[in-house]
PDB file of C-alpha atoms in Angstrom:
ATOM      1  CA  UNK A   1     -46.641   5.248 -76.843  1.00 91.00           C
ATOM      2  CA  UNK A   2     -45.865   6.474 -80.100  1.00 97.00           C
ATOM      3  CA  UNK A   3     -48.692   5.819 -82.765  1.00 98.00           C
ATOM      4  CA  UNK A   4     -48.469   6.552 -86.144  1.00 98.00           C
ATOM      5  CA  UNK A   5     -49.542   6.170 -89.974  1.00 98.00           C
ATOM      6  CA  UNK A   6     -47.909   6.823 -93.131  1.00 98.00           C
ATOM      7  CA  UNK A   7     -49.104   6.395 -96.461  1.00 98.00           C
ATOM      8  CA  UNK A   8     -47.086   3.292 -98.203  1.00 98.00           C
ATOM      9  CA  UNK A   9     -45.907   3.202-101.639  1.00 97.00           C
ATOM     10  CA  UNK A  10     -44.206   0.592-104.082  1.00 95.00           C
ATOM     11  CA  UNK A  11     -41.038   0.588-101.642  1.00 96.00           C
ATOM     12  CA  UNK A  12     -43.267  -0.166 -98.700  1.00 97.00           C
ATOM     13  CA  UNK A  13     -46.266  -2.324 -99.633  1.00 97.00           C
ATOM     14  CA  UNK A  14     -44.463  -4.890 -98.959  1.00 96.00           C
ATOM     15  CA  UNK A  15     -44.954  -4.578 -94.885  1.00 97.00           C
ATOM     16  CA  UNK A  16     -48.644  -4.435 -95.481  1.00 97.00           C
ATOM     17  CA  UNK A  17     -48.180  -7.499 -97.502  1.00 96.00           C
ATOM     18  CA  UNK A  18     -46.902  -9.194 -94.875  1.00 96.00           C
ATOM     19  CA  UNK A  19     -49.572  -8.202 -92.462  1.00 97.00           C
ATOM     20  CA  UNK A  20     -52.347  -9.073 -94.581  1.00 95.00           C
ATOM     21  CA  UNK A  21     -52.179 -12.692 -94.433  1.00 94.00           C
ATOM     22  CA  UNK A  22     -52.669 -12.274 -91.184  1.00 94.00           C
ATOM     23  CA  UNK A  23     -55.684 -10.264 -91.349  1.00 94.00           C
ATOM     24  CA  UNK A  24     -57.646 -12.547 -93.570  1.00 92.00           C
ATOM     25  CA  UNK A  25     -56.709 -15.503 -90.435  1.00 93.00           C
ATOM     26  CA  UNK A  26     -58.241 -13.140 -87.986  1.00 92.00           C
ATOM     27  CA  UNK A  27     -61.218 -12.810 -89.859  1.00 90.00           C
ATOM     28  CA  UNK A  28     -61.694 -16.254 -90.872  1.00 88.00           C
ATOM     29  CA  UNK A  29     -63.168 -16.818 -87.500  1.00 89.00           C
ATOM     30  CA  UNK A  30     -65.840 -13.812 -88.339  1.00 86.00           C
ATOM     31  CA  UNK A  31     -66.861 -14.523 -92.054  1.00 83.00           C
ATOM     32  CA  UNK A  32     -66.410 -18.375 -91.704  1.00 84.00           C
ATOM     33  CA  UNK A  33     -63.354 -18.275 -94.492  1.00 85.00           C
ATOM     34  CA  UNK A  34     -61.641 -21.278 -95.229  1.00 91.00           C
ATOM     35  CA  UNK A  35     -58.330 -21.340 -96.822  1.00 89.00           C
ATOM     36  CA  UNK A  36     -58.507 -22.946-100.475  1.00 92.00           C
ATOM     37  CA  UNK A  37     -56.224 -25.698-100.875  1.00 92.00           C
ATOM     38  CA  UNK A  38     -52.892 -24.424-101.005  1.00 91.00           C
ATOM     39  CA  UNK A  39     -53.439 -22.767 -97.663  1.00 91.00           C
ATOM     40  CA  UNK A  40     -54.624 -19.264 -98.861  1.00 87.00           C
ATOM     41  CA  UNK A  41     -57.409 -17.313 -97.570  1.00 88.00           C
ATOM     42  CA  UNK A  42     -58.615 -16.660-101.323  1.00 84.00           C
ATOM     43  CA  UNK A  43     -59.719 -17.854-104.633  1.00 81.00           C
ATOM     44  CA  UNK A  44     -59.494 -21.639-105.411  1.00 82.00           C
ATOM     45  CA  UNK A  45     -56.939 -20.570-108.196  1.00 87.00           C
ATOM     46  CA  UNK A  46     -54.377 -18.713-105.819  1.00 88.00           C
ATOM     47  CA  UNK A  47     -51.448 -20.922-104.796  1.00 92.00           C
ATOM     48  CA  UNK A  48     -49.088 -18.843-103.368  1.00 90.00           C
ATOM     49  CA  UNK A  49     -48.822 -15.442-101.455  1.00 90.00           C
ATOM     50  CA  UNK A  50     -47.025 -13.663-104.295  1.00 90.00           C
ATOM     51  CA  UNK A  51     -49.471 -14.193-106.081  1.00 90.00           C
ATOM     52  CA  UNK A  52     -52.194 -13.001-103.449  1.00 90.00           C
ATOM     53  CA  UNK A  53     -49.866 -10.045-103.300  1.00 88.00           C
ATOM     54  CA  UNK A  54     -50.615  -9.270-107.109  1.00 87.00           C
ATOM     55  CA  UNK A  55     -54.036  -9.405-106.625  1.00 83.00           C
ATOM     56  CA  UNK A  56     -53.513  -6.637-103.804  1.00 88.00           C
ATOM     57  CA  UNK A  57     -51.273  -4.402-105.796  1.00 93.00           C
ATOM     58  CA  UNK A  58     -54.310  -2.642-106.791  1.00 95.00           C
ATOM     59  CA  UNK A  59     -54.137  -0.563-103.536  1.00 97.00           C
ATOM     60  CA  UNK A  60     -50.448   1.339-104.870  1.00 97.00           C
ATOM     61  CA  UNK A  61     -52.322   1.334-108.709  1.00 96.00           C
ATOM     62  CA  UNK A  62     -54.114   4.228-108.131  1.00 96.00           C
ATOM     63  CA  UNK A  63     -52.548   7.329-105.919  1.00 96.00           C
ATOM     64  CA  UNK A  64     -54.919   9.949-104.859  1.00 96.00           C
ATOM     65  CA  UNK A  65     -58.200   7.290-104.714  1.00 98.00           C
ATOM     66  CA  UNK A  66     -56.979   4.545-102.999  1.00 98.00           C
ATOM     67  CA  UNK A  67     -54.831   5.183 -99.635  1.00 98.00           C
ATOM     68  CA  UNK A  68     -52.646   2.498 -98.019  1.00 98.00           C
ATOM     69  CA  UNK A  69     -51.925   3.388 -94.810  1.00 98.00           C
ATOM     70  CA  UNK A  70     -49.329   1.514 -92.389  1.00 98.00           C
ATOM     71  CA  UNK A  71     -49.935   1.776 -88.800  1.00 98.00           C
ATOM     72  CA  UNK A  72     -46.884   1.775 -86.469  1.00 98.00           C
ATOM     73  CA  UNK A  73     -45.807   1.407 -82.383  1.00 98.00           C
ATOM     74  CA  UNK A  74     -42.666   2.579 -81.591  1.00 97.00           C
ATOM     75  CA  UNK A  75     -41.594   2.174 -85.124  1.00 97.00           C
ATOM     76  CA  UNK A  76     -42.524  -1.186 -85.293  1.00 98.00           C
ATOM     77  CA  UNK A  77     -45.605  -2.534 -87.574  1.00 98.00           C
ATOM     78  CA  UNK A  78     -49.114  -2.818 -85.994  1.00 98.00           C
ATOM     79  CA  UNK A  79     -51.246  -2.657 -88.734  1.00 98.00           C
ATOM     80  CA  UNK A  80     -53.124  -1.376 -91.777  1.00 98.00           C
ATOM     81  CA  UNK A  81     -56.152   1.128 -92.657  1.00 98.00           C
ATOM     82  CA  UNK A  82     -57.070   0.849 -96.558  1.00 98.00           C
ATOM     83  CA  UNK A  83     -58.953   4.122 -97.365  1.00 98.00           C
ATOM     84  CA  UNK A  84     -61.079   3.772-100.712  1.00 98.00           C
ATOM     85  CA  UNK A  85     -62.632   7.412-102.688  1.00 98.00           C
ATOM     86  CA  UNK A  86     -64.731   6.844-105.367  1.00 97.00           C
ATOM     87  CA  UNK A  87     -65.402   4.988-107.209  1.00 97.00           C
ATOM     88  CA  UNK A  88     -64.875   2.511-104.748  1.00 96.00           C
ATOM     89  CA  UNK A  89     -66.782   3.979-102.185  1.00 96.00           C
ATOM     90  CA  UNK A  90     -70.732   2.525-101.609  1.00 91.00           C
ATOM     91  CA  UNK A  91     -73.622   4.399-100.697  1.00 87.00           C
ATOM     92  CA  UNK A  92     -72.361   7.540-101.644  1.00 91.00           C
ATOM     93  CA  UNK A  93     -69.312   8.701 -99.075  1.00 96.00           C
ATOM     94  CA  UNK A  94     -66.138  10.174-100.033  1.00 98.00           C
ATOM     95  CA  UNK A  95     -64.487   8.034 -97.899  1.00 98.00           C
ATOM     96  CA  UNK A  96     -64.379   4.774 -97.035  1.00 98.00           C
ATOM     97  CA  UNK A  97     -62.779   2.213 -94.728  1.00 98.00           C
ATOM     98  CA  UNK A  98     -62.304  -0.619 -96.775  1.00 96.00           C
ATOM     99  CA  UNK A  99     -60.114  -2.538 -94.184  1.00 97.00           C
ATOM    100  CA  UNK A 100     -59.188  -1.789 -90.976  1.00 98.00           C
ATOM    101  CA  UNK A 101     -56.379  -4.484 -89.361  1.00 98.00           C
ATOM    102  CA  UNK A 102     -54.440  -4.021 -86.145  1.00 98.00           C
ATOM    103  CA  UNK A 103     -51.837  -6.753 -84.886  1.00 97.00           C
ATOM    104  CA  UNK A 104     -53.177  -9.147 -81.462  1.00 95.00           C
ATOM    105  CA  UNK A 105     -50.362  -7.545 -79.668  1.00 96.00           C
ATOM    106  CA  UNK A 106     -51.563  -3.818 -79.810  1.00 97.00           C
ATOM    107  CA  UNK A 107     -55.076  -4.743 -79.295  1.00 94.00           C
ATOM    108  CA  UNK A 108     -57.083  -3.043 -76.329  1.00 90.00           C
ATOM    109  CA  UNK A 109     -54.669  -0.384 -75.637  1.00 92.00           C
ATOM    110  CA  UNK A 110     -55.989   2.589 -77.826  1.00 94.00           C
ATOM    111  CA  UNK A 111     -53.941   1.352 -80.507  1.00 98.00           C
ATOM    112  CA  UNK A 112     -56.525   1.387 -82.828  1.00 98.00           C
ATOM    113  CA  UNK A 113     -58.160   4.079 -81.717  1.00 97.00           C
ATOM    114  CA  UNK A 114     -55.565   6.762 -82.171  1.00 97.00           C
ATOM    115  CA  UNK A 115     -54.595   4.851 -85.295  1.00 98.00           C
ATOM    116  CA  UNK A 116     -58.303   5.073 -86.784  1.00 98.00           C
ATOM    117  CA  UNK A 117     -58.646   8.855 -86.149  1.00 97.00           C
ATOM    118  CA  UNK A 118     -55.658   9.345 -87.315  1.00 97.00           C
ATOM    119  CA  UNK A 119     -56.930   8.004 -90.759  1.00 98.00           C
ATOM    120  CA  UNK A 120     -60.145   9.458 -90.021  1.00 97.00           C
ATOM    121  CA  UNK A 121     -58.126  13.218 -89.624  1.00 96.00           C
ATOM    122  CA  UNK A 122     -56.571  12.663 -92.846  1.00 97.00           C
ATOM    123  CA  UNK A 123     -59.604  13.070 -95.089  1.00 97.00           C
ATOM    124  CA  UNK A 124     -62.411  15.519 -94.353  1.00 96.00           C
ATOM    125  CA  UNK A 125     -65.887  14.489 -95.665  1.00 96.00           C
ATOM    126  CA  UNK A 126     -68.352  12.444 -95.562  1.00 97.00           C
ATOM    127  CA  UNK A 127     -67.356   8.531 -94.187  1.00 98.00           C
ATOM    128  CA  UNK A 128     -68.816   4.959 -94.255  1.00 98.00           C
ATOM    129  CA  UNK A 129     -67.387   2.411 -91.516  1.00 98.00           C
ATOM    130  CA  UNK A 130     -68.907  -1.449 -92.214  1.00 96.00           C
ATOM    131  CA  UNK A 131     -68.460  -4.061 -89.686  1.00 95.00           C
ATOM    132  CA  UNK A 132     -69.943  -7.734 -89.516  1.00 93.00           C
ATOM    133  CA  UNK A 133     -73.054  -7.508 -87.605  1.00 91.00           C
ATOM    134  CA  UNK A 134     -72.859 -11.282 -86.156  1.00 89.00           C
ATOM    135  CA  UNK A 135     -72.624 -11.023 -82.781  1.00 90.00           C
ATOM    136  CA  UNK A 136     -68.831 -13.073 -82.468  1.00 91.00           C
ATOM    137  CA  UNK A 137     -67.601  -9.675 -84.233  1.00 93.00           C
ATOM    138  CA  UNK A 138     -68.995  -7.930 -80.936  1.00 94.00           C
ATOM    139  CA  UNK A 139     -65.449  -6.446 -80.181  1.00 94.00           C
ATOM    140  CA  UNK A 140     -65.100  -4.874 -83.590  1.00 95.00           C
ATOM    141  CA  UNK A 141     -68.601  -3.710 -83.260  1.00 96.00           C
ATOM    142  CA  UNK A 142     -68.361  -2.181 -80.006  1.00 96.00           C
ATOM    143  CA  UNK A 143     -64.548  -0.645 -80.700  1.00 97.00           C
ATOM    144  CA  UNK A 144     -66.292   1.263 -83.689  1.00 97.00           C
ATOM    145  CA  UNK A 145     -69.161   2.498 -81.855  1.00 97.00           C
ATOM    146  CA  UNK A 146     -66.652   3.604 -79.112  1.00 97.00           C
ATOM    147  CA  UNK A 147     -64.213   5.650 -81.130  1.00 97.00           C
ATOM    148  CA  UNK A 148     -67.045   7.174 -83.519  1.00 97.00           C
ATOM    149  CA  UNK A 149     -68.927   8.110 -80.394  1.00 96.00           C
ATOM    150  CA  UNK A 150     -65.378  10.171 -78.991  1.00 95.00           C
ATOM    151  CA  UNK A 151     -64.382  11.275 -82.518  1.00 96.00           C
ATOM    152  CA  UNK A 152     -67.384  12.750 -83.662  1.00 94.00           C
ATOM    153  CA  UNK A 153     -69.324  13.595 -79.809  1.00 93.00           C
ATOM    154  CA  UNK A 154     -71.989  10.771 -80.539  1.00 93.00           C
ATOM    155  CA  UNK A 155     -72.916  12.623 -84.203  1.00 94.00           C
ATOM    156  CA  UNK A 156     -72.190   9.525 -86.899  1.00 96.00           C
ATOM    157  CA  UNK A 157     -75.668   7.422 -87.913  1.00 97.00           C
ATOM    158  CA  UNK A 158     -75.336   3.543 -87.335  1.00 96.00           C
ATOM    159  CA  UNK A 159     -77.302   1.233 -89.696  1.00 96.00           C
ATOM    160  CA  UNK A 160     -78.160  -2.207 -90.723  1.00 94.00           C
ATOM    161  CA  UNK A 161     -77.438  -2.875 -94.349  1.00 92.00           C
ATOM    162  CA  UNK A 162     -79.595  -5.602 -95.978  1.00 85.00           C
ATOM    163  CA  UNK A 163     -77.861  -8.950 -95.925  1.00 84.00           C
ATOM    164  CA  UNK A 164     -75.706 -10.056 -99.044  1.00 82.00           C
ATOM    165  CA  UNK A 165     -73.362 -12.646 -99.955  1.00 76.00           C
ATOM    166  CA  UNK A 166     -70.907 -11.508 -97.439  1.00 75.00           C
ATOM    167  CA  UNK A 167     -73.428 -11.143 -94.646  1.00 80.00           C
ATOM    168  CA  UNK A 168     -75.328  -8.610 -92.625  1.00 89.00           C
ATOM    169  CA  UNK A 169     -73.160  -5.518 -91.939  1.00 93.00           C
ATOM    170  CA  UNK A 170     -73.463  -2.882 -89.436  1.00 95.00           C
ATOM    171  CA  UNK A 171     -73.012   0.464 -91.150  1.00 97.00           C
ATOM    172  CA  UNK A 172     -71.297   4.198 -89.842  1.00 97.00           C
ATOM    173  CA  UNK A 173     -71.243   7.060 -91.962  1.00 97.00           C
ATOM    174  CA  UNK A 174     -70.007  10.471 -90.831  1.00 96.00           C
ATOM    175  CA  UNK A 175     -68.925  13.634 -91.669  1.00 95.00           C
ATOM    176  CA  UNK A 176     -65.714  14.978 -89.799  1.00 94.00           C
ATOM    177  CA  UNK A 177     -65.895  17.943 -92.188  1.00 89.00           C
ATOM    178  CA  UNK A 178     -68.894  19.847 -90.507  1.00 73.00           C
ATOM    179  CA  UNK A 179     -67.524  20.199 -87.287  1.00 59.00           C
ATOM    180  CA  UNK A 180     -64.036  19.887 -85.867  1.00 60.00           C
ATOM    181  CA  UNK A 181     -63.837  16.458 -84.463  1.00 57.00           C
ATOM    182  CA  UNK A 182     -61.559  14.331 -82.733  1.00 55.00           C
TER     183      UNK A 182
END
């Protein structure tokens, strides 16, 4: 199975567009989203998916800190990874994984594990994984733990962030510069 990533751009956002809808569905059922009333997993004020789609656009605004990366079977789209640098990084990492989004399809078939360390191989430094603690987001819990464990031989730090509005959130930080990994 061929799985790969490529960065998008203006030309190509649109596929992640697309996808992202989708995303926000899936994790409805983890956060406990409700669409607003015109059917849109997002502010009261957003009627349509263009314009959810402008509110996006902030991920092709700024090259070289933000990385949009499409995730493909075969050629075909599977999903997203949305890398963040700072400023948009918390606690201090270089890197973070802002979203992470693979299609039912492709799930539990390494998909998203060759897809994540590919993302993962792309930028050396220091890293910060969050995933909903709540245990009906086991499977993204456990698929995290799982590929951190292979990518990195078991040496990435888990945490429990504080709750906030969004939550209680496991957190992984690593650092795939300081030994080869993967």
């Amino acid at each position: 199975m061929n799985i790969t990533i490529e960065l998008t751009d203006e030309q190509t956002k649109f596929i992640i567009n697309n996808l992202y809808p989708m995303y926000l569905h899936d994790l409805s059922e983890i956060w406990g989203f409700k669409p607003n009333a015109y059917g849109i997993f997002e502010d009261d004020e957003t009627m349509t998916l263009a314009e959810q789609n402008n509110v996006f656009d902030i991920w092709w605004s700024k090259p070289g800190i933000l990385y949009p990366y499409l995730v493909r079977v075969e050629g075909i789209p599977a999903g997203f990874a949305l890398v963040a640098t700072p400023p948009y990084t918390p606690h201090g990492s270089e890197f973070y994984m802002n979203e992470f989004f693979i299609l039912r399809p492709y799930r539990g078939s390494d998909v998203a594990e060759h897809a994540a360390i590919q993302v993962l191989n792309e930028h050396r430094g220091t890293w910060e994984v969050q995933t909903n603690a709540a245990e009906i987001n086991v499977r993204a819990q456990q698929f995290w733990k799982k590929t951190l464990v292979r990518y990195t031989h078991g040496m990435y730090q888990q945490d429990t962030l504080e709750p906030d509005e969004d939550g209680t959130k496991l957190k992984f930080t690593l650092n795939n510069q300081i030994v080869e990994l993967g």
